[in-house]
Coordinates of N, CA and C in Angstrom, one line a residue:
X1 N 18.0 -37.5 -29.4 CA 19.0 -36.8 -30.1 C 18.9 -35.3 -30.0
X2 N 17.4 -34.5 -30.0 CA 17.6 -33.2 -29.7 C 17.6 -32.8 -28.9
X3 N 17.8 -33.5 -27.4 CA 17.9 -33.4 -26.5 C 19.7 -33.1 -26.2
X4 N 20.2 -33.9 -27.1 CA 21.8 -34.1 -26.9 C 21.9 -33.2 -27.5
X5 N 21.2 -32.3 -28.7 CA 22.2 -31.0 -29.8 C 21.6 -29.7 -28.8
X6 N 20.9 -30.0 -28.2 CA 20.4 -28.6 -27.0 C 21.7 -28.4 -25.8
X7 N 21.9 -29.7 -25.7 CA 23.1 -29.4 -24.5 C 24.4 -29.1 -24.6
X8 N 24.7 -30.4 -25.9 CA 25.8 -29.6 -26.9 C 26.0 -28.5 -26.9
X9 N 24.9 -27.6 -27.2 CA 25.2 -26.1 -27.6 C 25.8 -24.9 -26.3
X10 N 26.4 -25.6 -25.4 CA 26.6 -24.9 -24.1 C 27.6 -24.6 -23.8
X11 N 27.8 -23.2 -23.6 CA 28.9 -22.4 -24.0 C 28.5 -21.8 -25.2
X12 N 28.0 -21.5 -26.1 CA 28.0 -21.8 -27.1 C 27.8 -20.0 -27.4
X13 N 27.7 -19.2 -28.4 CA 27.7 -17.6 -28.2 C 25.8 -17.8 -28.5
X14 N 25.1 -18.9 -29.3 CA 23.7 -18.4 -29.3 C 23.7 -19.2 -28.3
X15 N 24.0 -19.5 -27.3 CA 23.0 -19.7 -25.9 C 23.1 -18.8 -25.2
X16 N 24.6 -18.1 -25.3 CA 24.5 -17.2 -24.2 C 23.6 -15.9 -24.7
X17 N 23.0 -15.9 -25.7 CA 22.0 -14.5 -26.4 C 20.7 -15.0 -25.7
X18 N 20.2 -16.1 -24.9 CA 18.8 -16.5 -25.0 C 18.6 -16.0 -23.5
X19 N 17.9 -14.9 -23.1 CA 17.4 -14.4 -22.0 C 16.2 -15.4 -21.4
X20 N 16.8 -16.0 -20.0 CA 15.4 -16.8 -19.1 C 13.9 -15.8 -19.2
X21 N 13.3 -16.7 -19.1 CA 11.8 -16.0 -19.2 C 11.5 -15.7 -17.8
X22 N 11.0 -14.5 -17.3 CA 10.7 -14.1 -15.9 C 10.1 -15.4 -15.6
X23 N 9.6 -15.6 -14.2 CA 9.1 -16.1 -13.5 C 7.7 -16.1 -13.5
X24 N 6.9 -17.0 -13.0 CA 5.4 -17.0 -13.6 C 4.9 -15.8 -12.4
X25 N 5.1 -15.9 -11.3 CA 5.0 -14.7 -10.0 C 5.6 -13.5 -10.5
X26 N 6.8 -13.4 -10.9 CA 7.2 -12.1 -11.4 C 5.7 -11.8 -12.5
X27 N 6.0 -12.3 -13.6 CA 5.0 -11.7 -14.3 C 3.5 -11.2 -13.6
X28 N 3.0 -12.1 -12.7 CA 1.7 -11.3 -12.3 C 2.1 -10.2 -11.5
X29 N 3.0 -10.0 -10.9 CA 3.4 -8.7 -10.0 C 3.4 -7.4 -11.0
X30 N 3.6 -8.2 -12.1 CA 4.1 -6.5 -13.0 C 2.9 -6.2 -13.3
X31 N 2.2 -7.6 -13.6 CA 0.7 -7.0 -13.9 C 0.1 -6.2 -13.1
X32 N 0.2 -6.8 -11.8 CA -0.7 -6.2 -10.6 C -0.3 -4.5 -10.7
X33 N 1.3 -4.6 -10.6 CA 1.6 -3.0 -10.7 C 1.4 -2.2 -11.7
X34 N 1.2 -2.9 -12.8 CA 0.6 -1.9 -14.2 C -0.6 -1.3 -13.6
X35 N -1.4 -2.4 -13.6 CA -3.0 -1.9 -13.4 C -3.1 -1.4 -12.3
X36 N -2.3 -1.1 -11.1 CA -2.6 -0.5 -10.2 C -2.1 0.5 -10.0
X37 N -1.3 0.8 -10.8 CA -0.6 2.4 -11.3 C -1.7 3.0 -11.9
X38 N -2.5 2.3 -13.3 CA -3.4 3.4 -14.0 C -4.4 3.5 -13.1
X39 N -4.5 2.5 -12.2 CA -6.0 3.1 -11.6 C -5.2 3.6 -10.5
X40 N -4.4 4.1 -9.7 CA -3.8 4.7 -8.5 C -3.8 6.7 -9.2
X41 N -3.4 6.4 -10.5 CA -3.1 7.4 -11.1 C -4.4 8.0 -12.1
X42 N -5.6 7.5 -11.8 CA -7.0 8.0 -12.4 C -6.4 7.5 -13.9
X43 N -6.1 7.2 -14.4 CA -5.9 6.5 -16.1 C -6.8 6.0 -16.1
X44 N -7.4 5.1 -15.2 CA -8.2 4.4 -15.2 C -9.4 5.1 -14.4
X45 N -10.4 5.3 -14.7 CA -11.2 6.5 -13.7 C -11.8 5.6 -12.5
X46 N -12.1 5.9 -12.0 CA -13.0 5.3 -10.7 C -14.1 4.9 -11.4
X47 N -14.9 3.6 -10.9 CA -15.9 3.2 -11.3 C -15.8 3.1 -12.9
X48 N -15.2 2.9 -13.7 CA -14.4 2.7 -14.9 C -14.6 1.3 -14.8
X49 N -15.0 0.3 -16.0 CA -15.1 -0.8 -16.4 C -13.2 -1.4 -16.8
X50 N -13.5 -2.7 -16.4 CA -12.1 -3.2 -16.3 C -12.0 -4.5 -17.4
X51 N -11.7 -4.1 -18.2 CA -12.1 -5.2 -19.4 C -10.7 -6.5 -19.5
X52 N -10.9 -7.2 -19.0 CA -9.8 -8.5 -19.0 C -9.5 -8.5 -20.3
X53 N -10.1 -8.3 -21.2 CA -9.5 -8.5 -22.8 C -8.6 -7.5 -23.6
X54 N -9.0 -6.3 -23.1 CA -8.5 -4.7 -23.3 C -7.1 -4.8 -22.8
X55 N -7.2 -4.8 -21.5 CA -6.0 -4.9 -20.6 C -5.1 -5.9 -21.1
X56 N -5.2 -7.1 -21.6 CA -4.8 -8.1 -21.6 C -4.1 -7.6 -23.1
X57 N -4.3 -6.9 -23.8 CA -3.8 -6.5 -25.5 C -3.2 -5.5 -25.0
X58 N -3.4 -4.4 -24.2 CA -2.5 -3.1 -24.2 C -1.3 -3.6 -23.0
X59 N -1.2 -4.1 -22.2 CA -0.2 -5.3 -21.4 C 0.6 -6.3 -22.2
X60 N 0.1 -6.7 -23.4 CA 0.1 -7.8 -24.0 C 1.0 -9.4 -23.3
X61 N -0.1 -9.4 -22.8 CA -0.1 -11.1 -21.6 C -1.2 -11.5 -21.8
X62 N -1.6 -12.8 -21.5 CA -2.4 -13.6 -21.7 C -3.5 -12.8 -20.7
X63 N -4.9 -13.7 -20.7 CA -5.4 -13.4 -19.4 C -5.4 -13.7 -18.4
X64 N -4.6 -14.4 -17.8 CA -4.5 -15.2 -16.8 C -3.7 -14.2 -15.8
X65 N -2.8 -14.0 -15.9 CA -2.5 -13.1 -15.3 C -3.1 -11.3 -14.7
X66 N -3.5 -11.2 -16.0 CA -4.8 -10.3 -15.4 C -5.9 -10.3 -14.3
X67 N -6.3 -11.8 -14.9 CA -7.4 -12.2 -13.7 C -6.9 -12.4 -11.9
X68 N -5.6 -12.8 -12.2 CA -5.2 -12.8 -11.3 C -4.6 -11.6 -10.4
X69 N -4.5 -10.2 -11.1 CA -3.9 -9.0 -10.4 C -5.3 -8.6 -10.1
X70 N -6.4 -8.9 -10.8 CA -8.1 -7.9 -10.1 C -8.2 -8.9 -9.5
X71 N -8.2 -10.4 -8.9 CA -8.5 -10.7 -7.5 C -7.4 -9.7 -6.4
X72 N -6.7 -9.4 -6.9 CA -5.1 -8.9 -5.7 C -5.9 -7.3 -5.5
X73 N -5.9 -7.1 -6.4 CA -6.8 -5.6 -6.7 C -8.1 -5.4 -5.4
X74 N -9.0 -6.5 -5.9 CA -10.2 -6.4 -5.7 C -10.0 -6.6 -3.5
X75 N -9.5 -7.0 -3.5 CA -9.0 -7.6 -1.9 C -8.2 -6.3 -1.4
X76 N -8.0 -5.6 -2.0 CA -7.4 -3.9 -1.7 C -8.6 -3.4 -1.6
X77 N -9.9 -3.2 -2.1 CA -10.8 -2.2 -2.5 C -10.5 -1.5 -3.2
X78 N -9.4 -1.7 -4.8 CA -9.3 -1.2 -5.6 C -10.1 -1.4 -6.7
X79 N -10.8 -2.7 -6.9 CA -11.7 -3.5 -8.2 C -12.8 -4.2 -7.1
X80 N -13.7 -4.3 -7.9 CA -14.7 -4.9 -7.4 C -15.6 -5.8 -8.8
X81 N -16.0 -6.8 -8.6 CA -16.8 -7.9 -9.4 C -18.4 -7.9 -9.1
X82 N -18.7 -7.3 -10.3 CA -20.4 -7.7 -9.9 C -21.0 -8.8 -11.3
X83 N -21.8 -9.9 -10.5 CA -22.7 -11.1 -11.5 C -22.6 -9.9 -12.9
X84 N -22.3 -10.7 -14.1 CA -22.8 -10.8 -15.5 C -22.2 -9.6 -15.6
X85 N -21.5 -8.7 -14.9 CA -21.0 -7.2 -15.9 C -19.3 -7.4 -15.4
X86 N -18.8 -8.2 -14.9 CA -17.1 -7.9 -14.8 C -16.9 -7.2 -13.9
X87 N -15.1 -6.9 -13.5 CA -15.0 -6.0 -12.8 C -14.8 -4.8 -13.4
X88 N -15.0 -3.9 -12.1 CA -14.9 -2.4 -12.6 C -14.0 -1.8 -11.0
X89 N -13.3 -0.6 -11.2 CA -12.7 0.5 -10.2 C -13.8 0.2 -9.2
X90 N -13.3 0.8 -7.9 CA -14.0 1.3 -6.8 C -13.8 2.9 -7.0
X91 N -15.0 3.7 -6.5 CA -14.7 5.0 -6.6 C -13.7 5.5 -5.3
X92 N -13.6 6.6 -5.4 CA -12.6 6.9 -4.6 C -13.4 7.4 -3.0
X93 N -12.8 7.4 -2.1 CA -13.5 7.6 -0.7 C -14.5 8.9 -1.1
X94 N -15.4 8.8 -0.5 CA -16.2 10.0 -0.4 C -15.4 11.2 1.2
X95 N -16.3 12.8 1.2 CA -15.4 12.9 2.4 C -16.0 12.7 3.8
X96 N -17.4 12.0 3.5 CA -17.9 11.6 4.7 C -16.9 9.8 5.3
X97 N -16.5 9.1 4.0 CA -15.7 8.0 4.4 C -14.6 8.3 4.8
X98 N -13.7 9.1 4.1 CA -12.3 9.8 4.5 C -12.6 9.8 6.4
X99 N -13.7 11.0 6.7 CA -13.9 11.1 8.1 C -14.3 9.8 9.0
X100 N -14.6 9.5 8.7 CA -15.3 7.6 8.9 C -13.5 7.0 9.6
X101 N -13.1 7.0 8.3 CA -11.2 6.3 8.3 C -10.9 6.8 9.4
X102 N -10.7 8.3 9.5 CA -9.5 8.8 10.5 C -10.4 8.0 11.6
X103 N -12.0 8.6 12.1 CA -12.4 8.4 13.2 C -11.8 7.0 14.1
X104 N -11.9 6.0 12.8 CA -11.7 4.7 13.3 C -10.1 4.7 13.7
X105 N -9.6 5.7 13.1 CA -8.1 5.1 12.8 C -7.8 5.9 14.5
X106 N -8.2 6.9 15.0 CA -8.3 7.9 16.4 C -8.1 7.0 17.2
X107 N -9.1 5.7 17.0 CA -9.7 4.8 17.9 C -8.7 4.4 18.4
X108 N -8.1 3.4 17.4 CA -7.3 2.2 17.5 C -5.6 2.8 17.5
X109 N -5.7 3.7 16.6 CA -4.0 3.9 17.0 C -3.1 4.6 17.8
X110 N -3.6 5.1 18.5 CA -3.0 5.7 19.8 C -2.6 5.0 20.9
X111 N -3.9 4.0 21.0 CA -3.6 2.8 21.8 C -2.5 2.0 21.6
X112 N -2.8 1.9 20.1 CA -1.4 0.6 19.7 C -0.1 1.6 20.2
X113 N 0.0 2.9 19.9 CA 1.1 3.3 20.2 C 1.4 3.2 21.6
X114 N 0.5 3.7 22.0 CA 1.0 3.7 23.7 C 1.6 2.2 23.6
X115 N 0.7 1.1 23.8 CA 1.1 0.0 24.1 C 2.3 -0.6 23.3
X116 N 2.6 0.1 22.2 CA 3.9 -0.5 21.6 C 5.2 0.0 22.7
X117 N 4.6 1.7 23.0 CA 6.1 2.2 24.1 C 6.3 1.1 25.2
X118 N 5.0 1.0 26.0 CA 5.2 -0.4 26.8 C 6.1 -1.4 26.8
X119 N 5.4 -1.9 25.4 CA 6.2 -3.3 25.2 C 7.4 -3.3 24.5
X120 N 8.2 -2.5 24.3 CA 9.1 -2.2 23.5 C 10.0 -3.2 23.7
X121 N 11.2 -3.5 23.2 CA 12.2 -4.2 23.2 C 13.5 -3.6 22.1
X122 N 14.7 -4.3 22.1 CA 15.7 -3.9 21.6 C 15.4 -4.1 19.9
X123 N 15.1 -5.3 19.6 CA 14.7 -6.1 18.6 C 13.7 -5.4 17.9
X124 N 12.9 -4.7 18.5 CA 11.5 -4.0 17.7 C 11.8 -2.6 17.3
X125 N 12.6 -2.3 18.6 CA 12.5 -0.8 18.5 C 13.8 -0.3 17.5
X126 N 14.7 -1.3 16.9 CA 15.7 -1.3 15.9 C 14.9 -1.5 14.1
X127 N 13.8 -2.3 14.5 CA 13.1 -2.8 13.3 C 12.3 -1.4 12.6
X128 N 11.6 -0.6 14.0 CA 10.9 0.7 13.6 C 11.5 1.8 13.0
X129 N 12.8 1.7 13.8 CA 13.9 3.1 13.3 C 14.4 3.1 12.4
X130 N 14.6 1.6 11.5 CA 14.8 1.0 10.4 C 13.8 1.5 9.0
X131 N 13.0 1.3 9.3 CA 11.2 2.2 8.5 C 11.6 3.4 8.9
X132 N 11.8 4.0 9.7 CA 11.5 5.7 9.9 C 13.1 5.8 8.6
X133 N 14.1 5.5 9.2 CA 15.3 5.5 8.7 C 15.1 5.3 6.8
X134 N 14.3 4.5 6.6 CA 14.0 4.2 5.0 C 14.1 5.4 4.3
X135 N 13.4 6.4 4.4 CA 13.1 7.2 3.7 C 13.9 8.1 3.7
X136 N 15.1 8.2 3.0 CA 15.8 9.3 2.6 C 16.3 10.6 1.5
X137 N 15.0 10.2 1.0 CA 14.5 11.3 0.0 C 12.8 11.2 0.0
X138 N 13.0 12.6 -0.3 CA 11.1 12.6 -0.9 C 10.9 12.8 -2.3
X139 N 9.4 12.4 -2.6 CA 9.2 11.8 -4.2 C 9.2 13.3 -4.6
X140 N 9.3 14.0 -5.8 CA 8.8 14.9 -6.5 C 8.1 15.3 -6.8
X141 N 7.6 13.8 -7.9 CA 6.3 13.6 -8.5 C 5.1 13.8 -7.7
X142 N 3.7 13.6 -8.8 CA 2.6 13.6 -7.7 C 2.0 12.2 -8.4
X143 N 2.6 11.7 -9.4 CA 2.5 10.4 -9.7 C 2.3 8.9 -8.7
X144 N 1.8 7.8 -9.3 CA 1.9 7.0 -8.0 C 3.2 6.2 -8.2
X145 N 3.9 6.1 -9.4 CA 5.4 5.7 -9.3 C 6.4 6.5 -8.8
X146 N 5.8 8.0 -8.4 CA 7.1 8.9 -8.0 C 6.7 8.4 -6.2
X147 N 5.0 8.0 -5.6 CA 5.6 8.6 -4.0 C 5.2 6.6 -4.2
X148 N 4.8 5.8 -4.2 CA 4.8 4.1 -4.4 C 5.1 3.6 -3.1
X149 N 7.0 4.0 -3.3 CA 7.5 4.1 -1.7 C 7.4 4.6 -0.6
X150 N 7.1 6.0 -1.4 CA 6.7 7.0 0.4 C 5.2 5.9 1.0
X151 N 4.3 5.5 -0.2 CA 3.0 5.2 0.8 C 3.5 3.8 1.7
X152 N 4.4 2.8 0.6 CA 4.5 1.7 1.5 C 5.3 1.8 2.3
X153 N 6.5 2.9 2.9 CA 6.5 3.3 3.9 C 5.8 3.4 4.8
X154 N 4.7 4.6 4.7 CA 3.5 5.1 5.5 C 2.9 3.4 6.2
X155 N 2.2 2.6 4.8 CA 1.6 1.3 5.5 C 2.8 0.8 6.6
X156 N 3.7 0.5 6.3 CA 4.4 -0.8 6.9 C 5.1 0.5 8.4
X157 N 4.8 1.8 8.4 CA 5.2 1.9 9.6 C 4.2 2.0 10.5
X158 N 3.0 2.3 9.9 CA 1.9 2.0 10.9 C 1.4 0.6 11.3
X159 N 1.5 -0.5 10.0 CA 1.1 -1.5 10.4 C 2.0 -2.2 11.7
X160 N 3.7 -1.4 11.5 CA 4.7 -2.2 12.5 C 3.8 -2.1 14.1
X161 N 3.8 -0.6 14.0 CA 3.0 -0.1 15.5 C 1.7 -1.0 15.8
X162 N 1.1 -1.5 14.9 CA 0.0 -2.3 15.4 C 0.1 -3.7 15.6
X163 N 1.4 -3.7 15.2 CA 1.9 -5.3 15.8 C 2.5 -5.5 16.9
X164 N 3.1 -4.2 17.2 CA 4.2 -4.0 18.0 C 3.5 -3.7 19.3
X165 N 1.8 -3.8 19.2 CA 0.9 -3.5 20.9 C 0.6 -4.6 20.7
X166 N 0.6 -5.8 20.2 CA 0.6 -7.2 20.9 C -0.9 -7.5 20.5
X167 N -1.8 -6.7 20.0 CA -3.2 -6.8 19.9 C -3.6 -7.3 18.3
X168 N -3.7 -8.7 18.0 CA -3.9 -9.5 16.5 C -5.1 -8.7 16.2
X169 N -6.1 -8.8 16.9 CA -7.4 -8.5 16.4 C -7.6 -6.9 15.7
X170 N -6.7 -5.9 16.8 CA -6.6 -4.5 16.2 C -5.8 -4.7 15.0
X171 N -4.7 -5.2 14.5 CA -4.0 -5.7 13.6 C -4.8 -6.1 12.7
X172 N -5.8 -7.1 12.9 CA -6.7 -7.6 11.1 C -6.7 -6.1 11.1
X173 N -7.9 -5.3 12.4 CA -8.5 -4.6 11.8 C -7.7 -3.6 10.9
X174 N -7.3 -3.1 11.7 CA -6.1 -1.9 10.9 C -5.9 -2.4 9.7
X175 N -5.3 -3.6 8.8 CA -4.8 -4.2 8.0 C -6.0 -4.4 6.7
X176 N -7.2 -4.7 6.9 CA -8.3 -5.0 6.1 C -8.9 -3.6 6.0
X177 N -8.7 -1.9 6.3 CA -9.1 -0.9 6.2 C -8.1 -0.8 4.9
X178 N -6.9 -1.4 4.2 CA -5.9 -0.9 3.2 C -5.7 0.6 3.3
X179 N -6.1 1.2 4.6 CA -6.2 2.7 5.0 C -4.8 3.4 3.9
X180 N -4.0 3.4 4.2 CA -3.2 4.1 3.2 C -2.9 4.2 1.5
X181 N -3.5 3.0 0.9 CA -3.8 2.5 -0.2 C -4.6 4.2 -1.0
X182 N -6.0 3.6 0.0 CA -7.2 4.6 -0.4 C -6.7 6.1 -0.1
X183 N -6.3 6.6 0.8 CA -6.2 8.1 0.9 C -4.9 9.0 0.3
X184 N -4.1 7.8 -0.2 CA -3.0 8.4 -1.4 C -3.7 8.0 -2.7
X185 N -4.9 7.1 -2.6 CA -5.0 7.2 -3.9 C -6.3 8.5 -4.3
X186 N -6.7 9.4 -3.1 CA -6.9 10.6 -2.9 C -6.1 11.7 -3.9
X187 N -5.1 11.9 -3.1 CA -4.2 13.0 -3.5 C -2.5 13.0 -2.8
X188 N -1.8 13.1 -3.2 CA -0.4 13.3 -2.9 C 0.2 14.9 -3.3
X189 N 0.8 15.1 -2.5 CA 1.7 16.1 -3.0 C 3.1 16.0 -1.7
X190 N 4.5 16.8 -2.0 CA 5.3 16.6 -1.4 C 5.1 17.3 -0.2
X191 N 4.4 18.3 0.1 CA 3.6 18.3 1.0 C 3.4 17.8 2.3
X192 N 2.6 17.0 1.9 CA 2.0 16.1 2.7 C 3.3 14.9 3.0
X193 N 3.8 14.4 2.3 CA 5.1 13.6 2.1 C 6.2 13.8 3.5
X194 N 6.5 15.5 3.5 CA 7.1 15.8 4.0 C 6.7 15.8 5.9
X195 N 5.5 16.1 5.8 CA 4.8 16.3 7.4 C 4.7 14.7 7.7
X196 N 4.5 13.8 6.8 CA 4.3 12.5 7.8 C 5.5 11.8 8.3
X197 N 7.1 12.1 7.3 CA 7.6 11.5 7.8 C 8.7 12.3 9.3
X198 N 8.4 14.0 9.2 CA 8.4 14.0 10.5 C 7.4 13.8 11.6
X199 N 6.9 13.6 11.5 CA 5.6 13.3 12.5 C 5.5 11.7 12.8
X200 N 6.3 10.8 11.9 CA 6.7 9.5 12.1 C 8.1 9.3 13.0
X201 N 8.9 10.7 13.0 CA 10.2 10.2 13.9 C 9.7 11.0 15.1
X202 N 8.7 11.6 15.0 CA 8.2 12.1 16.5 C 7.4 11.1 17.4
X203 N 6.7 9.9 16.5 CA 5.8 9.0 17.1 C 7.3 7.9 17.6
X204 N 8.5 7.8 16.5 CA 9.1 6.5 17.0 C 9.7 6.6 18.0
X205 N 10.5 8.3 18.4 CA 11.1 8.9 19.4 C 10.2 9.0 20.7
X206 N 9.0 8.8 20.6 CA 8.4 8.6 21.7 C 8.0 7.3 22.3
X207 N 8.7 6.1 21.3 CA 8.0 4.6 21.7 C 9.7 4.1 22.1
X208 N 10.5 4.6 21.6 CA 11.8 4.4 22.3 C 12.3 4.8 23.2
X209 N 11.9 5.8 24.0 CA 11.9 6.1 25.4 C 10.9 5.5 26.2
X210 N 10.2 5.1 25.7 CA 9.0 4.2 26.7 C 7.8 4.9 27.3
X211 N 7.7 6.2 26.5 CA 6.7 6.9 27.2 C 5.3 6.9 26.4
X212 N 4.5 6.0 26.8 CA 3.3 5.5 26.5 C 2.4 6.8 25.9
X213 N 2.3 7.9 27.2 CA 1.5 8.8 26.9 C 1.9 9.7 25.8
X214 N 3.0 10.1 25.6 CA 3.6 10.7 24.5 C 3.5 10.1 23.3
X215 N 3.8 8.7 23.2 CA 3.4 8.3 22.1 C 1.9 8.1 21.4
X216 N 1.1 7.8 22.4 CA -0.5 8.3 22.4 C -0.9 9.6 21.2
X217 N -0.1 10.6 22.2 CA -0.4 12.0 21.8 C 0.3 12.3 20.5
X218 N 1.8 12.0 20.6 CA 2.2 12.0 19.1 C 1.1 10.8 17.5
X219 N 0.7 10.1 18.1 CA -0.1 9.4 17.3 C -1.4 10.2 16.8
X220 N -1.9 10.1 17.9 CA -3.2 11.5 17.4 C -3.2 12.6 17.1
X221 N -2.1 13.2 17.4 CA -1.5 14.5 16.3 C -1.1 13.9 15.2
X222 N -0.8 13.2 14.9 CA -0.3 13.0 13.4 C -1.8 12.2 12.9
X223 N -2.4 11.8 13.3 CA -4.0 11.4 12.7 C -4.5 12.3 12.4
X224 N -4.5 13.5 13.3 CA -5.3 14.8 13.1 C -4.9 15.7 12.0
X225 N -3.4 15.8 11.9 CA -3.1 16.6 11.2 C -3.0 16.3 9.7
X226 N -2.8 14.7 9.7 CA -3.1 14.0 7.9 C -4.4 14.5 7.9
X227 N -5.2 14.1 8.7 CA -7.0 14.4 8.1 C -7.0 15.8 7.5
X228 N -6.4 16.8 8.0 CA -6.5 18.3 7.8 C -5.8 18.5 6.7
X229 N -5.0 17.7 6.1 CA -3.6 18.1 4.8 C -4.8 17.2 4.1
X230 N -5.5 16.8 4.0 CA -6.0 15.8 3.2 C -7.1 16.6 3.0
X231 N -8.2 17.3 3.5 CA -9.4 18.0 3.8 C -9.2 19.0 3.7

């Protein structure tokens, strides 16, 4: 019978007041983004204790959800779990690791670029100009909700180039560095915002003409010159 006065009520002006409850995925995403804002944004300090219980009352969500954005976290190198004490922040790159990053990144990305000009196609080379194309304003802020976008820009157009040289394995690698994660969660300014994304239509303008070496060179200038805006 209360099955039949629930459906009864359809149409009804108090059903239409009753807002669906998000999704059980939506809710951990906002989690993930909360906590990854205060620690993106030092709220949360580096090497800062991460209390599932704390979080879980100033969020006010269960814990489950929590638990589940510090595994997403901890798989960034944003949180880390040690036996019997919880998790806590990762500190932020030292500037011997910063140097460490570019060196590696010297390595592997010039290659991928060359090799993406190679392999180019109609299909790919619409998909990159698409990313470069994204970004039609720059953030303001120095917040991590004002540049969010500029960095997942930054990730997804370098990770496109590492996909786009055919090479899976340079791909984990590139991919498991979270390289962009960590060095905005450094320092941002509009600055810096401003130099990568032309230095991004100088790398895509050279993989659409097909010129391997140019794109090489535009790649390693723009490695070189983030390391220096950054240092």
């Amino acid at each position: 019978m209360a099955r039949d006065r629930v459906g009864g009520a359809a149409g009804s002006s108090a059903e239409s007041m009753i807002a669906p409850l998000p999704s059980r995925q939506s809710l951990t995403d906002d989690v993930y983004e909360a906590i990854k804002t205060l620690i993106m944004d030092h709220v949360i300090a580096p090497q800062a204790r991460l209390s599932i219980d704390q979080l879980a009352r100033d969020l006010r969500v269960s814990s489950t959800p929590i638990r589940e954005a510090l595994i997403r976290l901890e798989s960034e190198g944003l949180a880390r779990k040690e036996a019997l004490r919880g998790y806590s922040t990762t500190p932020v790159l030292t500037p011997d690791e910063v140097k460490e990053l570019f060196e590696f990144r010297t390595v592997i990305e010039p290659w991928a670029a060359a090799r993406a000009a190679q392999r180019r196609d109609a299909a790919s080379l619409a998909r990159l100009q698409a990313e470069v194309d994204s970004v039609d304003t720059l953030p303001t802020g120095d917040t991590y909700q004002a540049y969010r976008e500029l960095a997942g820009h930054d990730e997804r157009f370098h990770r496109q180039i590492a996909e786009l040289s055919g090479n899976d394995q340079l791909l984990q690698a590139f991919v498991r560095t979270n390289c962009h994660l960590h060095l905005f969660r450094q320092r941002y300014s509009t600055r810096l915002g401003s130099a990568t994304i032309a230095e991004h239509q100088d790398i895509a303008a050279a993989i659409a003409a097909g010129d391997a070496e140019l794109a090489r060179a535009a790649m390693l200038t723009h490695l070189r010159r983030a390391q220096q805006r950054l240092t």
